[in-house]
Short mmCIF file of C-alpha atoms in Angstrom, two decimals:
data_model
loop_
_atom_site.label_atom_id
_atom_site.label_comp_id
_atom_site.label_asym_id
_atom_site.label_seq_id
_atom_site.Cartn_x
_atom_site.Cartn_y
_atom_site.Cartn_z
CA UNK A 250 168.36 71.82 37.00
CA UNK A 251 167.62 74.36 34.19
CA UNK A 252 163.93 74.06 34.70
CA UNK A 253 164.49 74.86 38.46
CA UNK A 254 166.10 77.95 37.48
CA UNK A 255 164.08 79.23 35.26
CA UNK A 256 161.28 78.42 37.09
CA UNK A 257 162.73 80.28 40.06
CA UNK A 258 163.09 83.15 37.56
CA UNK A 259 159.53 83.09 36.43
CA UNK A 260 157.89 82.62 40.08
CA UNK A 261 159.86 84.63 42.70
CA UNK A 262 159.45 88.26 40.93
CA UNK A 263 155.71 87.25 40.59
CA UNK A 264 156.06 86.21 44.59
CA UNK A 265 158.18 89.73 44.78
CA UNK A 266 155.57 91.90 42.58
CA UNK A 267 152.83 90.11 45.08
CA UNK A 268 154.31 91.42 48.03
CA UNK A 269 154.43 95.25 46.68
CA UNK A 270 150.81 94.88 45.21
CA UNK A 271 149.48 94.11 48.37
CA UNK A 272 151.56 95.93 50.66
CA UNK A 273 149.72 99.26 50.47
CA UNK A 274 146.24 97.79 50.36
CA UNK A 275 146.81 95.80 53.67
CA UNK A 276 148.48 98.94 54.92
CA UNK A 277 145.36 100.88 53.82
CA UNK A 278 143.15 99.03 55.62
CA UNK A 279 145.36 98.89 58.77
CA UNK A 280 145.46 102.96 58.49
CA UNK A 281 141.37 102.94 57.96
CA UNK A 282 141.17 100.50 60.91
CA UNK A 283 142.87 102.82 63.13
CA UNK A 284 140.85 105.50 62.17
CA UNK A 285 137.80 104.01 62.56
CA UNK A 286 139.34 102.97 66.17
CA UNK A 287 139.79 106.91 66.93
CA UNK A 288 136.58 107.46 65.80
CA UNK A 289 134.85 105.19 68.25
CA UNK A 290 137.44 105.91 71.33
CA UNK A 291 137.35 109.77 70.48
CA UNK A 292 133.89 109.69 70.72
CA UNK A 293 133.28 108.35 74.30
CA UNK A 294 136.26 110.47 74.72
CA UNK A 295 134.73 113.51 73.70
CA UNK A 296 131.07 112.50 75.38
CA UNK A 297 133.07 111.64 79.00
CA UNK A 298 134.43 115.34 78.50
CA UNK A 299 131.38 117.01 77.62
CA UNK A 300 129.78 115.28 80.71
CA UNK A 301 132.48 115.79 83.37
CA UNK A 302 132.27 119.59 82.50
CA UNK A 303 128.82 119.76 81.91
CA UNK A 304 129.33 122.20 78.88
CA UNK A 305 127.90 120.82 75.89
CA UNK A 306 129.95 120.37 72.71
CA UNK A 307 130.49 119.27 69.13
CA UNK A 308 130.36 115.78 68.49
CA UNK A 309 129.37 116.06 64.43
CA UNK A 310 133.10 114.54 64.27
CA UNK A 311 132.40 111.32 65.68
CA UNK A 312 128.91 111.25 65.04
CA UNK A 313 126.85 111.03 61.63
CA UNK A 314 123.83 113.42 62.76
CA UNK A 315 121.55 112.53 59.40
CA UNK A 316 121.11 109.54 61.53
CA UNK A 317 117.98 109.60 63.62
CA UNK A 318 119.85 107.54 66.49
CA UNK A 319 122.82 108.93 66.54
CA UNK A 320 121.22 112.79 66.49
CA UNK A 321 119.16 111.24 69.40
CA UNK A 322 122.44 110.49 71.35
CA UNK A 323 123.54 114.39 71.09
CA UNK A 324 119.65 115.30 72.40
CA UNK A 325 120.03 112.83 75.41
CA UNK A 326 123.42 113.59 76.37
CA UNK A 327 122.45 117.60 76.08
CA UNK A 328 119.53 116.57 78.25
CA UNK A 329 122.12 114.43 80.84
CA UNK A 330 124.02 117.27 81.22
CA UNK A 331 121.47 120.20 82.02
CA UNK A 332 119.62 117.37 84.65
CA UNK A 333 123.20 117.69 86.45
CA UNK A 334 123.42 121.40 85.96
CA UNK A 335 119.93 122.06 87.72
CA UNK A 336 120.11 118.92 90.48
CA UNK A 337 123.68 120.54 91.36
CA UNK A 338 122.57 124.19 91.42
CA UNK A 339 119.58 123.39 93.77
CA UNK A 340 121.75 121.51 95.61
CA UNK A 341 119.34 117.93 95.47
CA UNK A 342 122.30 115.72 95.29
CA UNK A 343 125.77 115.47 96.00
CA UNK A 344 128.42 115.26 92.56
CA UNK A 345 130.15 112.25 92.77
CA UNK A 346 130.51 112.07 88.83
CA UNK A 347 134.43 111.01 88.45
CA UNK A 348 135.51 109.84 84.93
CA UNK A 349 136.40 106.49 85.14
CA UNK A 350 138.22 104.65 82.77
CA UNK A 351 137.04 102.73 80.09
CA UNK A 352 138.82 99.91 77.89
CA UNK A 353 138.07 99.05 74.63
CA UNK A 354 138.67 95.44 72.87
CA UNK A 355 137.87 95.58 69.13
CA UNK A 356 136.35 91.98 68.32
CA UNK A 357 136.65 92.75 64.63
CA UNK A 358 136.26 95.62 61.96
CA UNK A 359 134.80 94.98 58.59
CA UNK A 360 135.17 97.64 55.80
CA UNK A 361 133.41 97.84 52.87
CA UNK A 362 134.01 100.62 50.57
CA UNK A 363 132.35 103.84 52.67
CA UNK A 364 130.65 101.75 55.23
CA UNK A 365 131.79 99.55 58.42
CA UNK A 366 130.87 97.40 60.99
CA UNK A 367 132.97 97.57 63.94
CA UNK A 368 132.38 95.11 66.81
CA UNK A 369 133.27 96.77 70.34
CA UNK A 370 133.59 94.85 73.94
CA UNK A 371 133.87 97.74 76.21
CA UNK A 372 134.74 96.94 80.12
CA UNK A 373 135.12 99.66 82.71
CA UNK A 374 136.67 99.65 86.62
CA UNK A 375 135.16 97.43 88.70
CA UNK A 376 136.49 98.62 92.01
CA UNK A 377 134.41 100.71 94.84
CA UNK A 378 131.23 102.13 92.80
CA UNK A 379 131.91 102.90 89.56
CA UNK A 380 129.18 104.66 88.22
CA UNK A 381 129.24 105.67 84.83
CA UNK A 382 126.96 107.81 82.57
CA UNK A 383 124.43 106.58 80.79
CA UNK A 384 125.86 106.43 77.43
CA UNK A 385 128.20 104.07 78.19
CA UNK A 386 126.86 100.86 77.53
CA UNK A 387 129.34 98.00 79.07
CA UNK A 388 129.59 94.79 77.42
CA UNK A 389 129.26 94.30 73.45
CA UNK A 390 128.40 97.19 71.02
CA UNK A 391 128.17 97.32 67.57
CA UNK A 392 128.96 100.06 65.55
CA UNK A 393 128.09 101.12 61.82
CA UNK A 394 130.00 103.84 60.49
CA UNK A 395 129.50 105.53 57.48
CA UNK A 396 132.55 107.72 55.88
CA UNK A 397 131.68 110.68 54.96
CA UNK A 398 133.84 113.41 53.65
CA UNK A 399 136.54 110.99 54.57
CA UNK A 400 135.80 110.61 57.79
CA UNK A 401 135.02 107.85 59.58
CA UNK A 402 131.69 108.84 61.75
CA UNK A 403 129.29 106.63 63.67
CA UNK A 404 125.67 105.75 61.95
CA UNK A 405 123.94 103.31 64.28
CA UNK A 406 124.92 101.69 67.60
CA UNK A 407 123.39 98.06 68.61
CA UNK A 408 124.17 97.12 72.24
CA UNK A 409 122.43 94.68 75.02
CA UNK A 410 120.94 96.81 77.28
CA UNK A 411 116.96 96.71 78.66
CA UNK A 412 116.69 100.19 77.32
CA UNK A 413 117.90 102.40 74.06
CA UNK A 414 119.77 105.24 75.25
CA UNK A 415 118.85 107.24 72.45
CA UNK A 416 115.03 106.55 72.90
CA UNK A 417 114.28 106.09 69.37
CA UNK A 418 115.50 104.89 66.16
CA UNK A 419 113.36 106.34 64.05
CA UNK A 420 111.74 109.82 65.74
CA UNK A 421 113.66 112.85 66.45
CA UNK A 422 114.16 113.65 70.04
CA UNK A 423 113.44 117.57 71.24
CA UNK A 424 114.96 119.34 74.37
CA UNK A 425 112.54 121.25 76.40
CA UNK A 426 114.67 122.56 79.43
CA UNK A 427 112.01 124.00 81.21
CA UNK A 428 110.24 120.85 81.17
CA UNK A 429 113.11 118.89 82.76
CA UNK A 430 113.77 121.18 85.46
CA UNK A 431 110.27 121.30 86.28
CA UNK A 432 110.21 117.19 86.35
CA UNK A 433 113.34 117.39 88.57
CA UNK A 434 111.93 119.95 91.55
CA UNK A 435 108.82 117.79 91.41
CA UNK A 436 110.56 114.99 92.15
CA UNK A 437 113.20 116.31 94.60
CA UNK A 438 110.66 117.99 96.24
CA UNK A 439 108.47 114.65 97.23
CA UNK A 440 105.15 115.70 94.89
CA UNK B 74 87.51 85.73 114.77
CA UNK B 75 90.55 86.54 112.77
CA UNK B 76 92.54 89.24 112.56
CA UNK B 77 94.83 90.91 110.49
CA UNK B 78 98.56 90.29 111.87
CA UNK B 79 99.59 93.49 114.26
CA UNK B 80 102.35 95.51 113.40
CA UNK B 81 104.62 95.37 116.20
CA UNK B 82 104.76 98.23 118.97
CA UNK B 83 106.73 98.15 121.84
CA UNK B 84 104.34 97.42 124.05
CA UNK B 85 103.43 94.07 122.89
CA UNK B 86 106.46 92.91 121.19
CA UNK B 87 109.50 90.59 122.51
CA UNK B 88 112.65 91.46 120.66
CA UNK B 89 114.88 88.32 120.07
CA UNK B 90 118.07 88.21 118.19
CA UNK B 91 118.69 85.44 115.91
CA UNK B 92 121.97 85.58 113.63
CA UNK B 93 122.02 88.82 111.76
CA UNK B 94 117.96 88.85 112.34
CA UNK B 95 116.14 90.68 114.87
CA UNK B 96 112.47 89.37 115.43
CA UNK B 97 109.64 90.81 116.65
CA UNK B 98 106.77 88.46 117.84
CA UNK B 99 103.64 90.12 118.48
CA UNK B 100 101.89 88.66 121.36
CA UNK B 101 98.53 89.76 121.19
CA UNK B 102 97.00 89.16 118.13
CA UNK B 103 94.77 86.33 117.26
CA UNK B 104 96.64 85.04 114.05
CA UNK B 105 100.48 84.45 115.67
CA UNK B 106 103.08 86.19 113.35
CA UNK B 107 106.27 87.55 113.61
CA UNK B 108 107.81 90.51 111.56
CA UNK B 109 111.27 90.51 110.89
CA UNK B 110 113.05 93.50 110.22
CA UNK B 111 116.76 94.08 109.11
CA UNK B 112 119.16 96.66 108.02
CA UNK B 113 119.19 97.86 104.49
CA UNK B 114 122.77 97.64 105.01
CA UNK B 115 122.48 93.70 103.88
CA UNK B 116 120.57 94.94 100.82
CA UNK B 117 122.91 96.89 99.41
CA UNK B 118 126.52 95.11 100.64
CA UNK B 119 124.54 92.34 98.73
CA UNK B 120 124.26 94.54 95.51
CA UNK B 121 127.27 95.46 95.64
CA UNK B 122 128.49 92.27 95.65
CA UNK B 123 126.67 90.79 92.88
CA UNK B 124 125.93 94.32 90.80
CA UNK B 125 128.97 93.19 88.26
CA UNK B 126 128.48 89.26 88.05
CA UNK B 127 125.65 87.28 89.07
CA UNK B 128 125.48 84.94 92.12
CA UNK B 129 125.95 81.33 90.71
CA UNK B 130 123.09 80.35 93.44
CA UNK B 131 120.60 82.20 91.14
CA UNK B 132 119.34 81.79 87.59
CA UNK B 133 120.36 84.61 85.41
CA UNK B 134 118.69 85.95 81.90
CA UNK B 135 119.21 88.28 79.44
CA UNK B 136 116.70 90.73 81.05
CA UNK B 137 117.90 90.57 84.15
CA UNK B 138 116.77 93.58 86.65
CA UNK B 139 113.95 92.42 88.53
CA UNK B 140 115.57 89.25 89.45
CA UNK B 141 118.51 90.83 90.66
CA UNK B 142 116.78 93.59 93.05
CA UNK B 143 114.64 90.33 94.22
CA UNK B 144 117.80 88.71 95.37
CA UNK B 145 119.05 91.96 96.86
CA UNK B 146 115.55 92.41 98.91
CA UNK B 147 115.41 88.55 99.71
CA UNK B 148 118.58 88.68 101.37
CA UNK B 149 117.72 91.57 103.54
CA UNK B 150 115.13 89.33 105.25
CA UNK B 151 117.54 86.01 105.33
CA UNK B 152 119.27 85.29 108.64
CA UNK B 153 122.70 83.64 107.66
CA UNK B 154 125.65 85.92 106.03
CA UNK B 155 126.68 83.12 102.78
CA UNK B 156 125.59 83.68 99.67
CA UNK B 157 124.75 80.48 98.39
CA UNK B 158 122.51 79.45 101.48
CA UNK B 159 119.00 78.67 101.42
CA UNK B 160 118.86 80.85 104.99
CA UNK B 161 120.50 83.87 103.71
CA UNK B 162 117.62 84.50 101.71
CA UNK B 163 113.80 84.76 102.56
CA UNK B 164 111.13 83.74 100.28
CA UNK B 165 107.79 82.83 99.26
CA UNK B 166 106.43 79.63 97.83
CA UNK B 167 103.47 79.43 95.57
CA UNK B 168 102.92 79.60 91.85
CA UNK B 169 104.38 81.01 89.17
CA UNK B 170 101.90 83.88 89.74
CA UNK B 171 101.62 84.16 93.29
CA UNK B 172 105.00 83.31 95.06
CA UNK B 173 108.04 85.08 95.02
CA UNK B 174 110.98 83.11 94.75
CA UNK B 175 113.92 81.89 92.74
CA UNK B 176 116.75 79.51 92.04
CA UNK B 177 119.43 78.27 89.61
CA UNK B 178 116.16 76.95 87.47
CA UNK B 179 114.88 80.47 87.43
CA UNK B 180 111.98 82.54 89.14
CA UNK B 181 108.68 83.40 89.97
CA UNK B 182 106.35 86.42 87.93
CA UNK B 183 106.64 88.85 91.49
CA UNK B 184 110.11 87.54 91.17
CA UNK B 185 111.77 88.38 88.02
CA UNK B 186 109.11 91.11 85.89
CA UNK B 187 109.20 94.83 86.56
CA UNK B 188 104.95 94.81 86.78
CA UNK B 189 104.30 91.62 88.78
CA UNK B 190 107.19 92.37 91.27
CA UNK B 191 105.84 96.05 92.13
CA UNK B 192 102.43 94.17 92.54
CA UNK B 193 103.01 91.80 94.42
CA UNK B 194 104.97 94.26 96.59
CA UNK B 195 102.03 96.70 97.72
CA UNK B 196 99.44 94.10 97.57
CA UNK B 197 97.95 93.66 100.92
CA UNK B 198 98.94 89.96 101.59
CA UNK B 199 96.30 89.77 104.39
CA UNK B 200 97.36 87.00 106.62
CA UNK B 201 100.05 85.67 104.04
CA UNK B 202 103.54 85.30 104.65
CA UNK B 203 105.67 87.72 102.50
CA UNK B 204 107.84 90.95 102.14
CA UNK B 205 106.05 94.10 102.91
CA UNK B 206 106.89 97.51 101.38
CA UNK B 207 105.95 100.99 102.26
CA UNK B 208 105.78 103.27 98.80
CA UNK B 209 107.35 106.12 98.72
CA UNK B 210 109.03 109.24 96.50
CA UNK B 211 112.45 109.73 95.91
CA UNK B 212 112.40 112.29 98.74
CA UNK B 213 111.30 109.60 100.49
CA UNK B 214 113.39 106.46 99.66
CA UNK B 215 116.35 104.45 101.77
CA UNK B 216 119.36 103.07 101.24
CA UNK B 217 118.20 99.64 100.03
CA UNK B 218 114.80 101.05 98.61
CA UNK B 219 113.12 99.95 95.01
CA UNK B 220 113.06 102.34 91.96
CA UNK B 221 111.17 101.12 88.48
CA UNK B 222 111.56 103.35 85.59
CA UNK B 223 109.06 103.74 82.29
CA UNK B 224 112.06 105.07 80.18
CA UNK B 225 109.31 105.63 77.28
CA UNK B 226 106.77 107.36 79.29
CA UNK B 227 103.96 105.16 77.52
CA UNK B 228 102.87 104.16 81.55
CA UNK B 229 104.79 100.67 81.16
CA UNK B 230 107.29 100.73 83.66
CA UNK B 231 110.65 98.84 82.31
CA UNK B 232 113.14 98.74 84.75
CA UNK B 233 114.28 98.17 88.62
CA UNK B 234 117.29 99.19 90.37
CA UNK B 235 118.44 98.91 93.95
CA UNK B 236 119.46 102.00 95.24
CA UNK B 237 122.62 102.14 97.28
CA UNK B 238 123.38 105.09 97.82
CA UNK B 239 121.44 107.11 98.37
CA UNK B 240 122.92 110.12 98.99
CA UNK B 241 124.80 110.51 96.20
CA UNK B 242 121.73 109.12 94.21
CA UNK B 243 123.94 105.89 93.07
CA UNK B 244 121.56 102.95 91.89
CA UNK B 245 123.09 99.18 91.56
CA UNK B 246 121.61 97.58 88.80
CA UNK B 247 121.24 94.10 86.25
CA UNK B 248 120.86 94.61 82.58
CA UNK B 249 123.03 96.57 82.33
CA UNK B 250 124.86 95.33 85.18
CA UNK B 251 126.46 98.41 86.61
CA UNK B 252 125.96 101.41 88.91
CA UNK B 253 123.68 104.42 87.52
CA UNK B 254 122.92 107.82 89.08
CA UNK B 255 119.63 108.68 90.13
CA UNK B 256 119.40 112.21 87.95
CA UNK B 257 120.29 109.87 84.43
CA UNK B 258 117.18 107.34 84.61
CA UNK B 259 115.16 109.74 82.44
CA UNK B 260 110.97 108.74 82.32
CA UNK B 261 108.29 108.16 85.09
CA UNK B 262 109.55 106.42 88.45
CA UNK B 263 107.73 104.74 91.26
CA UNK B 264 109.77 103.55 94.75
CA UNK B 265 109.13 101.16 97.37
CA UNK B 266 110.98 100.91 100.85
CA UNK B 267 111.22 97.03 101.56
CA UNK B 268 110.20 97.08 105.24
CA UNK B 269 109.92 93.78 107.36
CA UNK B 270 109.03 89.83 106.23
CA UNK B 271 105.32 88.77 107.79
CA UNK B 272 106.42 85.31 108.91
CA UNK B 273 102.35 83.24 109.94
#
């Protein structure tokens, strides 16, 4: 009977102690988890905005632009958006761009120190023709973020798609308007 | 002497209907064939139907465009409304090289790769049964029509979408398997019009 007790006076404050040494940790991670979660969301968030208005914007908070692909995303989605702006002004197609929804399942998050690996299944509407921009790749994605100035920003993007998005990995993309709209009255005008 | 199948006018032609088909027998020529002709409508009510999960009747891969524009064109030319009938698609045996066809085992070259299928489609199939296509421009291309894409610009075409709408400019497509708008597929395009199925 005396050994029980003074066992239970040895193990439950280490149980106790336990519990209050881990408690912030798993809370820490919980709180980076949801950040890197905003992150992710706020970007498509911010991109959907961007391309429903057509006005271009700042995406450096989502997005870490040392990183060729993810600098290639803000190139292509600049070059989206002034395609609509000249097809609309001529008047070569109707706008039926409507921002549908998008839904978000996090698979799993890994964190390691300033770097994570966040595992995405993304599923849109399904109903009528729901035609979403190109930067939204359905199905799995895989995110790397980096933090940087402790912020959680996307690094590289893996998805299953015939096509990159962002072109290229490893070059730089450049914007030549001119180019584009010339491209888009050859086309709409049969040559 | 043989001839090269005639493309039906009115003058020679007898119209029957058969199902959703309408045939077109030419009369004249020396090598009997008949042309049949359809609606893009059945094109794209079949890409819509199948632009989010693949038809069970079909194979399906991970690259999985070409095969699913195929099934879209094939069942413009079938003559029975199911989906998972042999009749309510239309197409050609042969090799892996030289037919066009497809099932739950999988699918022909012309069938299933961006390259083969566009050349297959304007080749001239002189007296051989098969789809024909006229190629076009965007200016140019139907509800139902063929676009293939060279998204790198390096003159190797990667991608083929169905377009079904088209005047909103609204593609359905496999691989991803959702709708895209016409102004976002960035690089090179060629089109094709599917026109009528030369039946010897």
């Amino acid at each position: 009977m005396r050994n029980r007790q003074l066992l239970a006076c040895i193990v439950l404050p280490l149980i106790f102690l336990g519990l209050i040494g881990c408690y912030p940790s798993s809370q820490r991670t919980l709180a980076e988890e949801a950040r890197i979660k905003q992150t992710i969301e706020g970007y498509y968030a911010k991109s959907l905005e961007m391309w429903m208005s057509l006005t271009m914007g700042d995406l450096s908070g989502y997005l870490d632009l040392d990183s060729v692909q993810t600098y290639n995303k803000v190139i292509v989605l600049e070059e989206l958006i002034e395609r609509w702006k000249h097809a609309l002004k001529r008047g070569y197609t109707e706008d039926r761009r409507e921002k549908h929804k998008l839904y978000f399942r996090f698979d799993s998050i890994e964190i390691a120190g300033d770097k994570a690996v966040a595992r995405v299944f993304l599923s849109g509407e399904t109903a009528g023709m729901p035609t979403y921009p190109l930067f939204v790749n359905l199905g799995e994605n895989t995110y790397r973020l980096r933090r940087v100035d402790n912020r959680w920003r996307i690094n590289e993007h893996n998805y299953s798609s015939k096509f990159l998005y962002e072109r290229s990995k490893t070059e730089k993309l450049e914007l030549d308007i001119e180019k584009i709209q010339e491209e888009i009255d050859r086309e709409h005008r049969g040559f | 002497m043989i001839s090269a199948p005639n493309t039906v006018d009115a003058d020679n032609a007898s119209n029957i209907h058969v199902g959703n088909a309408q045939l077109a027998s030419s009369a004249t020529s020396a090598v009997q064939s008949t042309d049949l002709q359809y609606s893009s409508s059945r094109a794209v009510s079949y890409a819509n139907a199948f632009v989010h999960n693949n038809n069970p009747y079909f194979y399906s891969t991970t690259l999985n465009c070409t095969n699913f524009v195929s099934q879209a064109v094939s069942y413009r030319f079938g003559s029975t409304t199911g989906y998972s009938s042999p009749t309510s698609f239309r197409m050609v045996s042969g090799t892996y090289t030289s037919g066009w066809f497809a099932g739950s085992g999988g699918g022909s070259g012309p069938w299933e790769n961006v390259t083969r299928n566009w050349d297959y489609m304007i080749s001239g199939k002189v007296n051989l049964n098969g789809p024909r296509v006229n190629v076009t421009n965007w200016a140019g291309l139907l509800d139902g029509g063929v676009v293939q894409i060279d998204f790198n610009s390096d003159g190797r075409f990667d991608h083929s979408a169905i377009c079904v709408n088209r005047a909103s400019g609204i593609f359905a497509q496999n691989t991803q398997n959702t709708y895209r708008f016409h102004q976002e597929y960035i690089g090179p395009k060629r089109y094709y019009n599917p026109s009528f199925f030369r039946v010897h």
